[in-house]
XYZ file of C-alpha atoms in Angstrom:
345
model
C 0.000 0.000 0.000
C 1.377 3.429 -0.974
C 1.624 6.396 1.373
C -1.346 8.046 -0.367
C -3.446 4.924 0.162
C -2.477 4.925 3.826
C -3.746 8.473 4.209
C -6.880 7.890 2.160
C -8.045 4.753 4.013
C -7.836 3.438 7.522
C -8.918 0.124 9.028
C -10.139 -0.519 12.542
C -9.221 -3.641 14.518
C -11.977 -5.600 12.763
C -10.579 -4.767 9.331
C -13.335 -2.283 8.387
C -12.126 0.452 6.014
C -13.056 4.142 6.659
C -12.813 6.101 3.386
C -13.132 9.453 5.218
C -9.830 9.046 7.015
C -8.269 11.684 4.766
C -10.537 14.408 6.168
C -8.303 15.451 9.088
C -5.874 16.683 6.423
C -8.481 19.129 5.137
C -8.268 21.064 8.405
C -4.512 21.443 8.063
C -4.554 22.700 4.487
C -4.391 26.324 3.350
C -2.891 28.129 6.371
C -2.014 31.179 4.248
C -5.489 31.221 2.713
C -7.068 30.979 6.149
C -4.946 33.885 7.341
C -6.148 36.016 4.411
C -9.763 35.133 5.219
C -9.389 36.116 8.861
C -7.554 39.306 7.898
C -10.387 40.257 5.537
C -12.943 39.768 8.298
C -10.930 41.755 10.824
C -10.390 44.683 8.449
C -14.139 44.898 7.796
C -14.970 44.474 11.472
C -12.390 46.968 12.733
C -12.282 49.381 9.789
C -12.858 52.299 12.140
C -9.580 51.490 13.883
C -7.476 51.593 10.726
C -5.412 54.794 11.087
C -5.284 57.596 8.563
C -1.693 58.501 9.315
C -0.368 56.718 6.245
C -2.040 57.834 3.021
C -5.498 58.169 4.630
C -5.765 54.393 4.481
C -8.669 54.286 6.920
C -10.789 56.671 4.852
C -9.938 54.794 1.667
C -11.032 51.468 3.160
C -14.278 53.005 4.415
C -14.962 54.426 0.949
C -14.657 51.073 -0.844
C -15.785 48.875 2.069
C -18.908 47.455 0.346
C -16.673 45.985 -2.359
C -14.788 43.892 0.209
C -17.695 41.482 -0.102
C -16.474 40.553 -3.601
C -13.518 38.753 -2.022
C -15.752 36.364 -0.057
C -16.913 34.139 -2.987
C -13.407 34.326 -4.476
C -11.864 33.066 -1.252
C -14.576 30.427 -0.920
C -13.734 29.098 -4.369
C -10.056 29.038 -3.407
C -10.916 27.164 -0.195
C -12.683 24.445 -2.203
C -9.831 24.320 -4.684
C -7.327 23.880 -1.861
C -9.735 21.551 -0.032
C -9.193 23.652 3.077
C -11.999 23.119 5.564
C -10.395 25.646 7.936
C -10.498 28.434 5.348
C -14.080 27.575 4.400
C -15.262 27.740 8.000
C -13.222 30.899 8.650
C -15.180 32.606 5.849
C -18.094 32.799 8.256
C -16.308 35.756 9.881
C -16.157 38.110 6.860
C -19.524 36.831 5.645
C -21.308 37.676 8.886
C -19.505 41.007 9.215
C -20.388 42.060 5.654
C -24.039 41.136 6.131
C -24.207 43.012 9.424
C -22.765 46.112 7.735
C -24.590 46.040 4.410
C -27.271 43.371 4.501
C -29.986 45.949 5.148
C -28.826 47.954 2.128
C -29.820 45.228 -0.318
C -33.573 45.525 0.233
C -35.952 48.199 -1.050
C -36.809 50.508 1.865
C -38.844 53.050 -0.077
C -42.386 54.041 0.816
C -45.038 55.369 -1.584
C -45.922 59.033 -1.568
C -43.977 62.131 -0.556
C -44.566 65.823 0.071
C -41.546 67.018 -1.877
C -39.075 65.514 -4.338
C -35.481 66.653 -4.750
C -32.543 65.845 -7.003
C -28.858 66.658 -7.184
C -26.447 66.335 -10.082
C -22.820 67.157 -10.713
C -23.296 68.116 -14.346
C -19.520 68.113 -15.048
C -17.653 71.087 -16.456
C -16.670 68.999 -19.508
C -20.241 67.860 -20.209
C -20.557 67.798 -24.017
C -24.365 68.045 -23.945
C -25.640 70.394 -21.212
C -28.897 70.902 -23.102
C -29.574 67.158 -23.126
C -28.668 66.940 -19.447
C -31.101 69.752 -18.653
C -33.898 67.993 -20.556
C -33.267 64.734 -18.699
C -33.346 66.501 -15.341
C -36.492 68.470 -16.174
C -38.199 65.242 -17.249
C -37.575 63.786 -13.769
C -40.322 66.067 -12.467
C -38.637 66.727 -9.120
C -39.652 69.865 -7.225
C -36.171 71.044 -6.235
C -33.033 70.508 -8.299
C -29.424 71.211 -7.311
C -26.596 71.395 -9.839
C -22.868 71.357 -9.182
C -19.804 72.108 -11.311
C -21.519 74.735 -13.410
C -19.455 76.752 -15.866
C -20.346 80.235 -17.057
C -21.098 78.983 -20.555
C -23.189 76.014 -19.425
C -25.070 78.079 -16.851
C -26.849 79.983 -19.598
C -27.938 76.710 -21.193
C -29.328 75.325 -17.938
C -31.120 78.569 -17.144
C -32.774 78.572 -20.555
C -33.680 74.867 -20.668
C -34.928 74.660 -17.087
C -36.840 77.951 -16.987
C -40.224 76.499 -17.914
C -40.123 73.658 -15.376
C -38.468 75.689 -12.616
C -39.538 79.344 -12.376
C -37.241 80.020 -9.387
C -33.498 79.573 -9.408
C -30.287 80.897 -7.901
C -26.668 80.375 -8.896
C -23.635 81.243 -6.797
C -20.250 80.421 -8.241
C -20.291 76.869 -9.569
C -23.419 75.622 -7.750
C -27.071 76.362 -8.399
C -30.566 75.614 -7.185
C -33.704 75.365 -9.357
C -37.133 75.127 -7.757
C -40.846 74.977 -8.514
C -41.372 76.720 -5.177
C -40.246 80.220 -4.174
C -36.680 80.699 -2.953
C -35.413 83.239 -0.450
C -32.411 83.970 1.792
C -29.980 82.755 -0.855
C -26.358 83.113 0.192
C -22.935 81.495 -0.044
C -21.682 78.960 2.496
C -18.041 79.234 3.477
C -16.480 75.798 3.081
C -12.935 77.155 3.482
C -12.008 76.474 -0.097
C -9.129 78.945 0.293
C -7.216 77.934 3.410
C -4.864 80.014 5.509
C -4.428 83.760 6.101
C -4.246 84.522 2.373
C -7.614 82.921 1.780
C -9.157 84.651 4.799
C -7.959 87.998 3.468
C -9.804 87.637 0.157
C -12.945 89.790 -0.149
C -16.308 88.195 -0.914
C -16.230 89.617 -4.437
C -13.075 87.624 -5.160
C -14.301 84.321 -3.737
C -17.946 84.390 -4.849
C -17.299 83.420 -8.509
C -15.615 80.250 -7.257
C -18.136 79.472 -4.517
C -18.887 75.765 -4.220
C -21.705 75.881 -1.675
C -24.899 77.859 -1.106
C -27.864 77.962 1.250
C -31.430 78.918 0.402
C -34.868 78.714 1.943
C -37.568 76.920 -0.018
C -41.149 77.950 0.791
C -43.222 74.770 1.076
C -46.820 74.152 2.124
C -45.440 72.774 5.383
C -43.223 75.725 6.180
C -39.702 76.848 5.265
C -37.101 74.256 4.312
C -33.396 75.098 4.514
C -31.606 73.693 1.477
C -27.827 73.470 1.177
C -26.050 72.735 -2.097
C -22.389 71.770 -1.862
C -19.541 70.522 -3.988
C -16.608 69.550 -1.800
C -12.976 69.350 -2.891
C -11.771 66.642 -5.214
C -9.983 63.494 -4.089
C -6.856 62.072 -5.677
C -5.315 58.603 -5.380
C -1.634 58.169 -6.169
C 1.285 56.073 -4.998
C 3.057 58.956 -3.321
C 0.273 60.645 -1.321
C -2.128 57.726 -1.104
C -5.766 58.781 -0.683
C -5.332 62.552 -0.878
C -8.331 64.279 0.749
C -6.964 67.376 2.482
C -9.163 69.961 0.734
C -12.269 67.790 0.846
C -11.849 67.078 4.535
C -11.411 70.785 5.305
C -14.530 71.557 3.276
C -16.474 68.826 5.080
C -15.568 70.198 8.504
C -16.594 73.728 7.517
C -19.860 72.471 6.019
C -20.599 70.451 9.161
C -20.151 73.609 11.233
C -22.552 75.535 8.988
C -25.164 72.779 9.205
C -24.760 72.603 12.967
C -25.409 76.343 13.232
C -28.538 76.165 11.027
C -31.584 77.341 12.986
C -34.241 75.849 10.749
C -35.290 72.472 12.110
C -35.899 71.100 8.605
C -32.730 70.878 6.532
C -31.683 69.186 3.287
C -28.134 68.850 1.962
C -27.748 68.170 -1.762
C -24.454 67.752 -3.519
C -21.283 66.072 -4.595
C -19.347 65.386 -1.401
C -16.582 63.502 -3.213
C -16.768 60.651 -0.762
C -18.915 57.967 0.796
C -20.896 58.824 3.917
C -19.157 55.842 5.507
C -15.898 57.811 5.410
C -14.993 59.142 8.857
C -14.275 62.541 7.278
C -18.043 63.115 7.126
C -18.808 62.168 10.721
C -19.536 65.798 11.582
C -22.212 65.877 8.873
C -23.695 62.403 9.255
C -23.897 62.714 13.044
C -26.853 65.058 12.656
C -28.242 64.130 9.243
C -29.670 61.026 7.572
C -28.783 59.732 4.132
C -31.949 59.236 2.107
C -30.312 56.298 0.331
C -29.515 54.553 3.597
C -32.977 55.190 5.023
C -35.226 54.787 1.992
C -33.180 53.548 -0.970
C -32.825 50.292 -2.839
C -29.250 49.034 -2.934
C -26.094 51.091 -2.655
C -27.076 53.774 -5.152
C -23.584 54.162 -6.625
C -23.146 57.298 -8.749
C -19.546 57.506 -9.971
C -18.179 56.965 -12.548
C -21.366 57.134 -14.594
C -20.320 54.428 -17.053
C -19.876 51.852 -14.281
C -20.577 53.341 -10.828
C -18.533 51.854 -7.987
C -19.067 54.391 -5.205
C -21.749 56.826 -4.081
C -20.218 60.280 -3.792
C -23.370 62.250 -4.675
C -25.762 62.530 -1.771
C -29.032 63.794 -0.364
C -29.041 64.084 3.424
C -31.889 65.357 5.573
C -32.714 66.517 9.083
C -36.158 67.135 10.541
C -38.020 65.494 7.638
C -38.746 61.869 6.754
C -37.071 60.190 3.750
C -39.693 58.234 1.811
C -37.695 57.142 -1.224
C -34.286 57.513 -2.823
C -33.075 56.536 -6.266
C -30.485 57.148 -8.975
C -31.601 58.875 -12.173
C -30.459 57.823 -15.675
C -26.993 58.835 -16.812
C -26.515 62.115 -18.650
C -23.500 63.623 -20.400
C -21.781 63.933 -17.015
C -19.330 61.532 -15.415
C -21.686 61.444 -12.395
C -25.197 60.064 -12.202
C -27.963 62.223 -10.705
C -29.583 61.264 -7.406
C -33.148 61.927 -6.280
C -35.263 61.507 -3.166
C -38.772 62.011 -1.864
C -39.356 63.429 1.617
C -42.364 64.152 3.808
C -43.155 66.066 6.954
């Protein structure tokens, strides 16, 4: 009998053969694979403890965290290929953690009916068809529409194409708000786009053309609604700096302070935040506001890049009102997809 046969079969004292005698070897196979499985589970479980000191690694992990679930079936297939029972059982850890984090996201949480519908869209400065984008947005029928990354040339197109559907609008810098309901108290929101003493010394006239956030009051049948439109700083990923978010994080902190100081009990934030709400950089905002997608959406609602969205960086967040529904609108000529939501009082 060969060594393989000895491992594969075993006889008791009565000469009975047990074909499953090889199974103890399955528990000893794949130690490296098992380690990777456990590491995956621990990173998902303890993602909040991953430091940002090196390349903002913690924020990066939190941004792409839903996609960690893709590794689970891959590792399961590898466990079967290696015939590693230990790795297969260890996969319970990342599987349970992922479901606890995102299982509730997979179902449709929307409710019929709403008092007001809103939408937000980064229309992209390089959008080759602003007129077509405007038509798509007008066709959505939402009551309040926020646009980000407006250029001077495109602004005229949006104003002309949206005028019939939205008689009220305001544009400050590169962000704008179109509404079927009257607007008032329109003003810029300081998100500290220009940091340091030099930026503080700039007069309003110099910073207003480059404003990336505004606040307005929308007159509804249920009372005034404070609406914020914001486009936070861009994020870059490179080998040298890692997940570079300095400007965005500074903008997020300033925006959180403005929202915290808002006196109106009913508040909506619309915009391109250039990050997932799971990112710790937005804790100051999410601590007091609710994502409509998390509360009343169906799935993750990814918005960027438009061709194949992998992350939701365009958001609608609310305070003092109830999210009834949240969805992603069809792609336009932008590299972002528009987002929409229905709310009620």
